[in-house]
PDB file of C-alpha atoms (C1' of nucleotides) in Angstrom:
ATOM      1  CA  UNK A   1      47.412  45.162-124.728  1.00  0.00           C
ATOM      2  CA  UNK A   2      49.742  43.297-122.817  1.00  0.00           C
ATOM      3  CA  UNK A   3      49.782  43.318-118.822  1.00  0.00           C
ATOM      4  CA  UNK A   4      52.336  42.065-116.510  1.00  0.00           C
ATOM      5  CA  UNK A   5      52.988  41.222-112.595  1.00  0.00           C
ATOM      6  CA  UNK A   6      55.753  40.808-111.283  1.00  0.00           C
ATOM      7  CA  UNK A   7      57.252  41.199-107.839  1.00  0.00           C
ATOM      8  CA  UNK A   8      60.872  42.429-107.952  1.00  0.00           C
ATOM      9  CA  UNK A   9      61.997  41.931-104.540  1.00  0.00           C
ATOM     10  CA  UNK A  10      63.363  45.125-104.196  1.00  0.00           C
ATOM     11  CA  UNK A  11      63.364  47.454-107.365  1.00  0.00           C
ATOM     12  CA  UNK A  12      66.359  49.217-106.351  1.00  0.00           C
ATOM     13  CA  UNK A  13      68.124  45.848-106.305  1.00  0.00           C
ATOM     14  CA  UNK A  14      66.560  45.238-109.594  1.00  0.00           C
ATOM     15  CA  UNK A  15      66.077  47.927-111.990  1.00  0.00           C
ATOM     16  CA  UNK A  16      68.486  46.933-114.328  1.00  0.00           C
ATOM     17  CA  UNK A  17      66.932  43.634-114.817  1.00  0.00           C
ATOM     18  CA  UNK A  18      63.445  45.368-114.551  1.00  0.00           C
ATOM     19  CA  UNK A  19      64.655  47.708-117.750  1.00  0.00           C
ATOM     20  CA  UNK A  20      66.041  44.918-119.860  1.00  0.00           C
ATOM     21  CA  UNK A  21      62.604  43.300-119.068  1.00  0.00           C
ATOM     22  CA  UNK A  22      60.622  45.972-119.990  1.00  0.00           C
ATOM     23  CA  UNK A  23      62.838  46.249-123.427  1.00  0.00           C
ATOM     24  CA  UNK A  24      62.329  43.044-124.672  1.00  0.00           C
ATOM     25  CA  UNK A  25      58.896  41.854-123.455  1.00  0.00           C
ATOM     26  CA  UNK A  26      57.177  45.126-124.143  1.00  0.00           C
ATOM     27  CA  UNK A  27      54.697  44.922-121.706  1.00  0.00           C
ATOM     28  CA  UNK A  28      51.958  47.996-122.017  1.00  0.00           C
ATOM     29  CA  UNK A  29      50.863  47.808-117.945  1.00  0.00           C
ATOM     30  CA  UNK A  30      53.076  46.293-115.276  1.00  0.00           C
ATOM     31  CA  UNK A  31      52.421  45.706-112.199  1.00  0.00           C
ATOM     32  CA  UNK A  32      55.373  45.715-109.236  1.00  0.00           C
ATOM     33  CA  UNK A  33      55.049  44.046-105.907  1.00  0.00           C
ATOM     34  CA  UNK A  34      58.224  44.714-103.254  1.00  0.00           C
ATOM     35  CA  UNK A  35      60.051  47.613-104.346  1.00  0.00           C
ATOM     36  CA  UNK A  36      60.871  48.208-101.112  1.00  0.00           C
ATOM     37  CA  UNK A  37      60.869  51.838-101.604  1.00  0.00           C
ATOM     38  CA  UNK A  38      59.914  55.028 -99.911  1.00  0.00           C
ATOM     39  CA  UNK A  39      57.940  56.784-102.300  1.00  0.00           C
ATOM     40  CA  UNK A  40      60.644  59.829-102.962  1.00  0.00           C
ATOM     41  CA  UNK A  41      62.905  57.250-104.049  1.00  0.00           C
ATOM     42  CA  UNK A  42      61.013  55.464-106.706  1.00  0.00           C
ATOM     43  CA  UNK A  43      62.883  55.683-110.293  1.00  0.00           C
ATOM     44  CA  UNK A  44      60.179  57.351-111.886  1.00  0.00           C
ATOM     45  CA  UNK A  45      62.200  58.843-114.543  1.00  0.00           C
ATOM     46  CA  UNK A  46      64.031  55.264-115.403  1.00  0.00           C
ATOM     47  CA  UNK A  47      60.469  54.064-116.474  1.00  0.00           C
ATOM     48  CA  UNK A  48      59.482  57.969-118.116  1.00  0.00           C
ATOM     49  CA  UNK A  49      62.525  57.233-120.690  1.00  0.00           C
ATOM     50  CA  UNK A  50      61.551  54.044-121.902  1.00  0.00           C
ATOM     51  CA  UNK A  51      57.806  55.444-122.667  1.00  0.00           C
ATOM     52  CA  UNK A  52      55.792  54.389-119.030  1.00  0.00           C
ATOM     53  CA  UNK A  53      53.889  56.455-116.740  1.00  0.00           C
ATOM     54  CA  UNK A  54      54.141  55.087-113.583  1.00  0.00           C
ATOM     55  CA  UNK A  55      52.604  55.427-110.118  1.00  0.00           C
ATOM     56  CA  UNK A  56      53.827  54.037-106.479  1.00  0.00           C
ATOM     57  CA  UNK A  57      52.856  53.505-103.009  1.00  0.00           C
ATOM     58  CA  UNK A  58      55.667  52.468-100.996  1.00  0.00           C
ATOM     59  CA  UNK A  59      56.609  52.886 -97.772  1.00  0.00           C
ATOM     60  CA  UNK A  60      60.455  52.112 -97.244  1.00  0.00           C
ATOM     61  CA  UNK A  61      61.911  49.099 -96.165  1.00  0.00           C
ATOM     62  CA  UNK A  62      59.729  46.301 -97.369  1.00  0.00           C
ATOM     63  CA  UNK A  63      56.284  46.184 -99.089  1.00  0.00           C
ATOM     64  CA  UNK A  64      55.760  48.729-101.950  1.00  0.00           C
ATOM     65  CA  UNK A  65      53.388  48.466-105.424  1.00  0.00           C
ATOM     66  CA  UNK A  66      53.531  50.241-108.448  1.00  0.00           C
ATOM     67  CA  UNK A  67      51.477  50.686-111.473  1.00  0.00           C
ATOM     68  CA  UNK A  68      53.871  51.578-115.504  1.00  0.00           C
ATOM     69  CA  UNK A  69      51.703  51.819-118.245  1.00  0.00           C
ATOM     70  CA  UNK A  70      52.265  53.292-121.704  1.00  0.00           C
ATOM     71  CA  UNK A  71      48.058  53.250-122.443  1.00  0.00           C
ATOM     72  CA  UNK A  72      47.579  56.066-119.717  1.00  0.00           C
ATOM     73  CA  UNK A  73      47.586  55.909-115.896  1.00  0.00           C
ATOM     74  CA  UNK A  74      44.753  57.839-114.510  1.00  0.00           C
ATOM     75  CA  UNK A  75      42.399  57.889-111.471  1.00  0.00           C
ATOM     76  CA  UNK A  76      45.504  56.453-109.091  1.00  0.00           C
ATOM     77  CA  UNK A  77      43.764  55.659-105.564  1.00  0.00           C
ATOM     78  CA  UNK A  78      46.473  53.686-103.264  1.00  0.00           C
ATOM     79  CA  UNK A  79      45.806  51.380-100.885  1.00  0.00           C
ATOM     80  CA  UNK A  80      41.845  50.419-100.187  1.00  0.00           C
ATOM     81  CA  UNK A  81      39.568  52.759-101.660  1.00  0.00           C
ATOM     82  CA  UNK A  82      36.867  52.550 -98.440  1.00  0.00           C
ATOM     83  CA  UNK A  83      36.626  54.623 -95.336  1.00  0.00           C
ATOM     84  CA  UNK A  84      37.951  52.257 -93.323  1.00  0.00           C
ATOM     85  CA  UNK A  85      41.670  52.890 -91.233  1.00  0.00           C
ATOM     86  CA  UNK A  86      44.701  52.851 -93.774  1.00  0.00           C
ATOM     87  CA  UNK A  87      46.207  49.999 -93.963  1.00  0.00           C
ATOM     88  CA  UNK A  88      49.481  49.834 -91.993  1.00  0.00           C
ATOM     89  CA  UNK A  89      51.680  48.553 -94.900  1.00  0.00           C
ATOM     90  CA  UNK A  90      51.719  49.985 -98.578  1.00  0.00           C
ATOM     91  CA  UNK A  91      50.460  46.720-100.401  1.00  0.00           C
ATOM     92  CA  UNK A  92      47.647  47.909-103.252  1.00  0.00           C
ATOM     93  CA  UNK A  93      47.342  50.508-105.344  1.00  0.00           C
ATOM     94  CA  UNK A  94      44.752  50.935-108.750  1.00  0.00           C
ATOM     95  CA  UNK A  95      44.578  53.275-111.766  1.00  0.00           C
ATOM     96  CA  UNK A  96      42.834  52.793-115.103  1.00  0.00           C
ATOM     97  CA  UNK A  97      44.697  52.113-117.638  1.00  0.00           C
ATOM     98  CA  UNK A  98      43.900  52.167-121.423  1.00  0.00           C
ATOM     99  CA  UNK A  99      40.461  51.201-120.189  1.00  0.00           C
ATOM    100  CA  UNK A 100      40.862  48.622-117.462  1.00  0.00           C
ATOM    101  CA  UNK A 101      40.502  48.962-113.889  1.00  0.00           C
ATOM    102  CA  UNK A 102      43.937  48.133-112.590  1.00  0.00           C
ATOM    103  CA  UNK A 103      45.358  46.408-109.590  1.00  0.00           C
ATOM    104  CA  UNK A 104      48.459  45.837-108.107  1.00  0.00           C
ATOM    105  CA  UNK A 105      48.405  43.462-105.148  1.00  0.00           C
ATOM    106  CA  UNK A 106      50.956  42.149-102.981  1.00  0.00           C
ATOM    107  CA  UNK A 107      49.158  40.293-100.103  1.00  0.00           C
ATOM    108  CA  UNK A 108      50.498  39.026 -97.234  1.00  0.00           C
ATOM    109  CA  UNK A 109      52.777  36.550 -96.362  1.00  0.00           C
ATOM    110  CA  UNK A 110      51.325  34.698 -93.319  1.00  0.00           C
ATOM    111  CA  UNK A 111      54.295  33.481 -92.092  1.00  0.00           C
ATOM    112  CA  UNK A 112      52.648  30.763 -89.987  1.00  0.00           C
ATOM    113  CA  UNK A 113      49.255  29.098 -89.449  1.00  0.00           C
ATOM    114  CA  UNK A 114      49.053  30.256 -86.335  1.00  0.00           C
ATOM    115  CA  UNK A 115      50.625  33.659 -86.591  1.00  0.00           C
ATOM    116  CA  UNK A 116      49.133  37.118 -86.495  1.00  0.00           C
ATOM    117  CA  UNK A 117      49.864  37.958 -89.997  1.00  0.00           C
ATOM    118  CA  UNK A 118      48.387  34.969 -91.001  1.00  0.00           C
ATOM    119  CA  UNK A 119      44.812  36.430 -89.434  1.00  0.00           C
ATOM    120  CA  UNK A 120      45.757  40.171 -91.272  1.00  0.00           C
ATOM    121  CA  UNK A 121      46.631  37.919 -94.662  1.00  0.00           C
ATOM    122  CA  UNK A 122      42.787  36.375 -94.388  1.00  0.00           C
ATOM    123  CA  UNK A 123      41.699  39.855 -93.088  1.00  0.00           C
ATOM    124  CA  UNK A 124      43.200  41.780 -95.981  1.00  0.00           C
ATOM    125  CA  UNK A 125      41.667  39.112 -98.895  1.00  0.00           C
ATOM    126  CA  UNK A 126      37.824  40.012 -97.209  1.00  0.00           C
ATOM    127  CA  UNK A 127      38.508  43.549 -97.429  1.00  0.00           C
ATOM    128  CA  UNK A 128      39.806  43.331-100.847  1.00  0.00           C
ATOM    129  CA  UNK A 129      36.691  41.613-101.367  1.00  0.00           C
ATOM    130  CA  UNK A 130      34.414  44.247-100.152  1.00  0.00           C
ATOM    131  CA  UNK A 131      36.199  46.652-102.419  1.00  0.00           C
ATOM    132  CA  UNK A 132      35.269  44.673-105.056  1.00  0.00           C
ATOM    133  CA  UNK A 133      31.607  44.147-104.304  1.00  0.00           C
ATOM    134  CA  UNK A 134      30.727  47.940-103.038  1.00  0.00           C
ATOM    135  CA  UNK A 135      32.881  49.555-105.640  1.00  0.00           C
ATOM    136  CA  UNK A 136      33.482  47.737-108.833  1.00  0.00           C
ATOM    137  CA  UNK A 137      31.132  45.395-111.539  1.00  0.00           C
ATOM    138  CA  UNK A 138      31.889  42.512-112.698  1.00  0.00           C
ATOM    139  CA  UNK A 139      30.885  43.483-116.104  1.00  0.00           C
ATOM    140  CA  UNK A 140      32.844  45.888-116.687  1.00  0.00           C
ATOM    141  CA  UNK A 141      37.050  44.913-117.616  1.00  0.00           C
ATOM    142  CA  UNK A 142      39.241  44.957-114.469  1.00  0.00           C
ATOM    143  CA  UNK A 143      42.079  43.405-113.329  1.00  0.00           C
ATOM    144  CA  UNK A 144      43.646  42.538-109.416  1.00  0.00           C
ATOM    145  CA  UNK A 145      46.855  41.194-110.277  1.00  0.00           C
ATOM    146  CA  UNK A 146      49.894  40.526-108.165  1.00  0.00           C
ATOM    147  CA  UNK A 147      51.936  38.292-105.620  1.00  0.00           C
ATOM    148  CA  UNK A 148      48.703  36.505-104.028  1.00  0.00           C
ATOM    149  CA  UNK A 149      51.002  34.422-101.982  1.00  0.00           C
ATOM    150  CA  UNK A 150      48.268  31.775-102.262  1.00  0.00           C
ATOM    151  CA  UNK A 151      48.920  28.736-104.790  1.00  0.00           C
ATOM    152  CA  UNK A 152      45.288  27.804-106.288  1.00  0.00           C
ATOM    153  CA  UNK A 153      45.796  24.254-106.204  1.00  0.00           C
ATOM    154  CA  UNK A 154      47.711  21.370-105.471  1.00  0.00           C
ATOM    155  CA  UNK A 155      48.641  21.609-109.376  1.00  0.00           C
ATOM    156  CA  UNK A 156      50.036  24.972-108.192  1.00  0.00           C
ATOM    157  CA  UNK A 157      53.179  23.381-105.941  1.00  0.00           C
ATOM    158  CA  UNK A 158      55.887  20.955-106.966  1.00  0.00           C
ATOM    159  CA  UNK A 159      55.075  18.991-104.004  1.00  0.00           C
ATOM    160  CA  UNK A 160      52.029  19.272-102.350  1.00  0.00           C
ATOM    161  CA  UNK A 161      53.023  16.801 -99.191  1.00  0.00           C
ATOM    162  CA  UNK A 162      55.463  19.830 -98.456  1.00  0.00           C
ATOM    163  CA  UNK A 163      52.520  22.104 -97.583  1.00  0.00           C
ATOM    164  CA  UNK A 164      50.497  20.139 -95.426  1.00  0.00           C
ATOM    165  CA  UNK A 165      48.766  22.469 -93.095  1.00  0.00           C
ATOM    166  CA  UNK A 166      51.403  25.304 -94.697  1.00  0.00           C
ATOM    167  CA  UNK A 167      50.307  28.884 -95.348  1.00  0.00           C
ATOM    168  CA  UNK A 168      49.934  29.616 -98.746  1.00  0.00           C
ATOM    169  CA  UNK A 169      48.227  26.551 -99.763  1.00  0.00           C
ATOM    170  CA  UNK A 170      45.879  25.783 -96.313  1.00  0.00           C
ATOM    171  CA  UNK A 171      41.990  25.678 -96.749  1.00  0.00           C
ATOM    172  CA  UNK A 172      41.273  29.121 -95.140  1.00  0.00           C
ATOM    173  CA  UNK A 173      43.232  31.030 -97.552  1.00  0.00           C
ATOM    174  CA  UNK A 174      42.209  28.850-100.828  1.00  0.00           C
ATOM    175  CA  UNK A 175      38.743  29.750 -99.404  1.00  0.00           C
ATOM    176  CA  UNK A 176      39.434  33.411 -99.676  1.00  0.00           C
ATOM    177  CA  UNK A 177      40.801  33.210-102.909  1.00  0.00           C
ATOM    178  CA  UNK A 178      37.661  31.548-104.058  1.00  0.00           C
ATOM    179  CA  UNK A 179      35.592  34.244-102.658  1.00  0.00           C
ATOM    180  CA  UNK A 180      37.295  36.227-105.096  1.00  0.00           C
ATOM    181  CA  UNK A 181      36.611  33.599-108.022  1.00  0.00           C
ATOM    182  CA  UNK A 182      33.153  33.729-106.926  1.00  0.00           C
ATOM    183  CA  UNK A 183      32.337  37.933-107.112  1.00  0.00           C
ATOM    184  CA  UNK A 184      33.830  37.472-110.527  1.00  0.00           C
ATOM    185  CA  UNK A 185      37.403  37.560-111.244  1.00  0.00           C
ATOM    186  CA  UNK A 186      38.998  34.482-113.096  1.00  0.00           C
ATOM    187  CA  UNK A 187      42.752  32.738-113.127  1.00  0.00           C
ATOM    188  CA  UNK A 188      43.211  33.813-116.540  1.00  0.00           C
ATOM    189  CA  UNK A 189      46.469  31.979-116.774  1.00  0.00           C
ATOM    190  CA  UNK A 190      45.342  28.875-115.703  1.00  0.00           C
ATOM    191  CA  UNK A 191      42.603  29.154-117.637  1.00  0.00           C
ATOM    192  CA  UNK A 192      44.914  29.330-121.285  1.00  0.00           C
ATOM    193  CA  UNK A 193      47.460  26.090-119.262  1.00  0.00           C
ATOM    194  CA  UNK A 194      45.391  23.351-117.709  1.00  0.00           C
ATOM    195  CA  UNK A 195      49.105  21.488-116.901  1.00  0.00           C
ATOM    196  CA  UNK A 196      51.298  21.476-113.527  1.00  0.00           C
ATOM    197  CA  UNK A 197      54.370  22.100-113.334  1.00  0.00           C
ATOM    198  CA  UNK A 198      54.164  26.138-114.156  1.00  0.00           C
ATOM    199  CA  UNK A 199      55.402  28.268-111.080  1.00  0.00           C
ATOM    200  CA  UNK A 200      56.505  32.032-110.721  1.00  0.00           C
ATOM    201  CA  UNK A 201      58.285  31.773-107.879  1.00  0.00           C
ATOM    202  CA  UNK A 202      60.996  29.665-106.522  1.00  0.00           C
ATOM    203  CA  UNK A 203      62.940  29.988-103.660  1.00  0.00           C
ATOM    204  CA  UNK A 204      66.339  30.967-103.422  1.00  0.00           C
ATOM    205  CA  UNK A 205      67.544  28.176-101.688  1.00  0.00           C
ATOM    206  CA  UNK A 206      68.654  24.725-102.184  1.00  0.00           C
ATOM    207  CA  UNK A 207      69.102  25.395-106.279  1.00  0.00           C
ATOM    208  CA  UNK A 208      65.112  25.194-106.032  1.00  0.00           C
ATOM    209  CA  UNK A 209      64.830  26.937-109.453  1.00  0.00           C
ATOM    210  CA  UNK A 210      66.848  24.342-111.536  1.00  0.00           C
ATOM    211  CA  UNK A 211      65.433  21.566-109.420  1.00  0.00           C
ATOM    212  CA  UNK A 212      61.882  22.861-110.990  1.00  0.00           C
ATOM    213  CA  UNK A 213      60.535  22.955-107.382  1.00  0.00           C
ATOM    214  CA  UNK A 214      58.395  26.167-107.288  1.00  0.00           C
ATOM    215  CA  UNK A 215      54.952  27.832-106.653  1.00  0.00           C
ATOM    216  CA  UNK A 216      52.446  29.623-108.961  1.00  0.00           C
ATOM    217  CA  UNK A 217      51.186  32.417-106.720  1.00  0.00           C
ATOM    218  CA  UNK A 218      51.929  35.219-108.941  1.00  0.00           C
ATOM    219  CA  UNK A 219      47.759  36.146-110.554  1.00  0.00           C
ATOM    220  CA  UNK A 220      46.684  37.734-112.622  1.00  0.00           C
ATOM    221  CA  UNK A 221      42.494  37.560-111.584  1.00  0.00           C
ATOM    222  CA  UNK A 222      40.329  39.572-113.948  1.00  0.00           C
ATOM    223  CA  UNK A 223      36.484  40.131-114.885  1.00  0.00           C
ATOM    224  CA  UNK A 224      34.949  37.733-117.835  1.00  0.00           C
ATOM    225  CA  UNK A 225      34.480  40.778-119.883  1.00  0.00           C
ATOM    226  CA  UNK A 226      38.465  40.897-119.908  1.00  0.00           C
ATOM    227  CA  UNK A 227      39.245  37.088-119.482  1.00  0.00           C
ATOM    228  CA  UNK A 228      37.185  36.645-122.304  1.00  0.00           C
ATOM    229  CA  UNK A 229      39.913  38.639-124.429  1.00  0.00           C
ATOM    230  CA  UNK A 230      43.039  37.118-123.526  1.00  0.00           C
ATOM    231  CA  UNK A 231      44.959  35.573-126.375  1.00  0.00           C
ATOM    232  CA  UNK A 232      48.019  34.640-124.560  1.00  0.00           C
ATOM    233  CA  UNK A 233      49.257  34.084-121.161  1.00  0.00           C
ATOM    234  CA  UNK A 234      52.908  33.223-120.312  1.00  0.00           C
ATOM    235  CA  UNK A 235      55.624  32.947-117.416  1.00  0.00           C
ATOM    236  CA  UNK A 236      58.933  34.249-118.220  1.00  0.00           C
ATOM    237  CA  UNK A 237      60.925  32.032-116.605  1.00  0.00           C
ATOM    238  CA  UNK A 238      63.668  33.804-118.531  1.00  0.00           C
ATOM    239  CA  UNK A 239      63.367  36.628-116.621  1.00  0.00           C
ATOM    240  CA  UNK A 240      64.071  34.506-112.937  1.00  0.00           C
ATOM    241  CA  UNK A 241      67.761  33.396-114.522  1.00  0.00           C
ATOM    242  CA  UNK A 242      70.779  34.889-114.866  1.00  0.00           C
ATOM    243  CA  UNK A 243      72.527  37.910-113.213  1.00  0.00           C
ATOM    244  CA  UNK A 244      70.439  38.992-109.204  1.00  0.00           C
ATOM    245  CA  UNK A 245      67.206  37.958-110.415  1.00  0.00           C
ATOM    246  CA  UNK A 246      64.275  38.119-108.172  1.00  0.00           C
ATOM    247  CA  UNK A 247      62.754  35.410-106.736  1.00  0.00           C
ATOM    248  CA  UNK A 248      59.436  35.446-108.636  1.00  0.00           C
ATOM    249  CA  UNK A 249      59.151  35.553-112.671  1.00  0.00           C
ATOM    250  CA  UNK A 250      57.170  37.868-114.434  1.00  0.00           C
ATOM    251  CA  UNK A 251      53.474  36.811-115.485  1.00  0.00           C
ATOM    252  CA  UNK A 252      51.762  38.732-118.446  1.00  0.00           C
ATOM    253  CA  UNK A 253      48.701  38.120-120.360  1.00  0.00           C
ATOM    254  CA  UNK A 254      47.827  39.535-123.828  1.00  0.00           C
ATOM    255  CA  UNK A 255      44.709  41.222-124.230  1.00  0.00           C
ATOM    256  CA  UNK A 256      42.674  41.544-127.530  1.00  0.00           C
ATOM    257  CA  UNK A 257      41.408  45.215-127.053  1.00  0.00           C
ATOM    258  CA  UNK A 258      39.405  44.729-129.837  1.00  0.00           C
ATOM    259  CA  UNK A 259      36.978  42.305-127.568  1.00  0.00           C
ATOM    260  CA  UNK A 260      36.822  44.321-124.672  1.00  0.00           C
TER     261      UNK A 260
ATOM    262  C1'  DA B   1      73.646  17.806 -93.682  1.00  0.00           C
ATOM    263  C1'  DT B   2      66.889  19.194 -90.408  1.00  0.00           C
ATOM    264  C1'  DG B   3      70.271  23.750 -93.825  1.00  0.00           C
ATOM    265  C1'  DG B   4      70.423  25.998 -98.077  1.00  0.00           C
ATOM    266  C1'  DT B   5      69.838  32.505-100.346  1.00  0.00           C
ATOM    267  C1'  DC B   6      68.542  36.811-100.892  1.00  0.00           C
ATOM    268  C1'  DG B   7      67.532  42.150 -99.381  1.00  0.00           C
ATOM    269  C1'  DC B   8      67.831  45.453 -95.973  1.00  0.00           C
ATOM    270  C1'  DG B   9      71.186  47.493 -93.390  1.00  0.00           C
ATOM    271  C1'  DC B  10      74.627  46.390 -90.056  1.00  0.00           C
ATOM    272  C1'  DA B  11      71.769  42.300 -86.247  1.00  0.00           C
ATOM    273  C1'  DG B  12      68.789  39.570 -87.339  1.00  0.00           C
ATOM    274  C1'  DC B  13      64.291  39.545 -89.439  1.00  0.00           C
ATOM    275  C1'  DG B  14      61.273  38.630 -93.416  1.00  0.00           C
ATOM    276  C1'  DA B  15      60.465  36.046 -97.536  1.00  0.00           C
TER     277       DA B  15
END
DNA sequence: ATGGTCGCGCAGCGA
């Protein structure tokens, strides 16, 4: 089973490239991050003609998840399954899918250090936590993946000197990332590619992409008893050239169902 | 050169 991440920025913008995608690397879940869609306008019957079920929680202008899958889409909750308020911006959303507990995440930004989003980033990782620990098990296969905007590690930037007290690489938010690690989930690419130098997004500016000057923040996090079946993890840095590409590459991980 | 490019939507913000 093979399962993907990959935020679009902006599926309208990008459903052609999303469909060529979806031809050739026959992925069996993806999740989308920014389709900047309201829900009524998500191109549900694009993905129902090349074979995928497909759930969304968007809400317009910016933000948006979705969940294709062509192993079964059930159980859809969006956004955090507590009892706490909604969350003001459509950013998660889970089914299960052939199996697996499925996640699509697209945290936030931060913007700045010192900025209010930056507090409702950290916020929204501990609450994602608590999902985790009140309502799912380690032990059993799941998978949170999606735009983290977090890089891991200083192996995770092509500079690191260009991030010093930056968000997506400051202490605070590699600390909630670890929190994660710690209930249970692992980097499952990192673990299959111990080198530097792999990112999944680049920036649009200053030919960043050629210039190999990116970020890996793109995750896919899962429990050991899926970890423990991937066979193959890869970024398709194909997928970020050419013709209005997005931003960030697809990730996708191949799963051994066999050794769930 | 202290910016650069996108997407949204029609100014300027967010990434």
């Amino acid at each position: 089973m093979r399962i993907a991440t990959w935020n679009v920025n902006s599926l309208k913008a990008r459903l052609t490239r999303v469909e060529e995608w979806l031809g050739y690397a026959q992925p069996d879940v993806v999740c989308l991050q920014e389709t900047k869609l309201a829900d009524s306008a998500f191109p549900a019957l694009a993905f129902q003609t090349l074979g995928y079920e497909s759930a969304h929680h968007g809400e317009g202008r910016w933000n948006g998840v979705a969940i294709l899958s062509r192993v079964g889409l059930t159980d859809v909750v969006a956004g955090f399954g507590d009892d706490g308020a909604p969350d003001p911006e459509a950013r998660l959303m889970w089914a299960t899918c052939g199996g697996v507990r499925v996640a699509s995440a697209y945290v936030p930004n931060g913007r700045a250090v010192d900025h209010d989003h930056y507090r409702y980033k950290l916020a929204w990782l501990e609450r994602l936590r608590l999902e985790l620990e009140h309502r799912y098990d380690p032990t059993e296969p799941l998978v949170v993946a999606g735009d983290y905007n977090i890089a891991p590690s200083d192996a995770d930037v092509w500079d690191a000197t260009q991030f010093v007290a930056a968000t997506h690489t400051s202490v605070p938010e590699r600390q909630a990332l670890q929190a994660l690690l710690d209930w249970g989930l692992v980097d499952t690419f990192r673990r299959r590619h111990a080198e530097d130098g792999l990112f999944s997004w680049w920036d649009y500016r200053a030919g960043r992409f050629h210039k190999r000057q990116g970020m890996r923040i793109d995750l896919l996090l899962a429990t050991e008893p899926l970890a423990h079946a991937v066979c193959f993890a890869l970024i398709d840095r194909q997928a970020r050239k050419g013709s209005q590409p997005s931003d960030h590459a697809p990730v996708l991980i191949d799963v051994e169902v066999a050794r769930l």
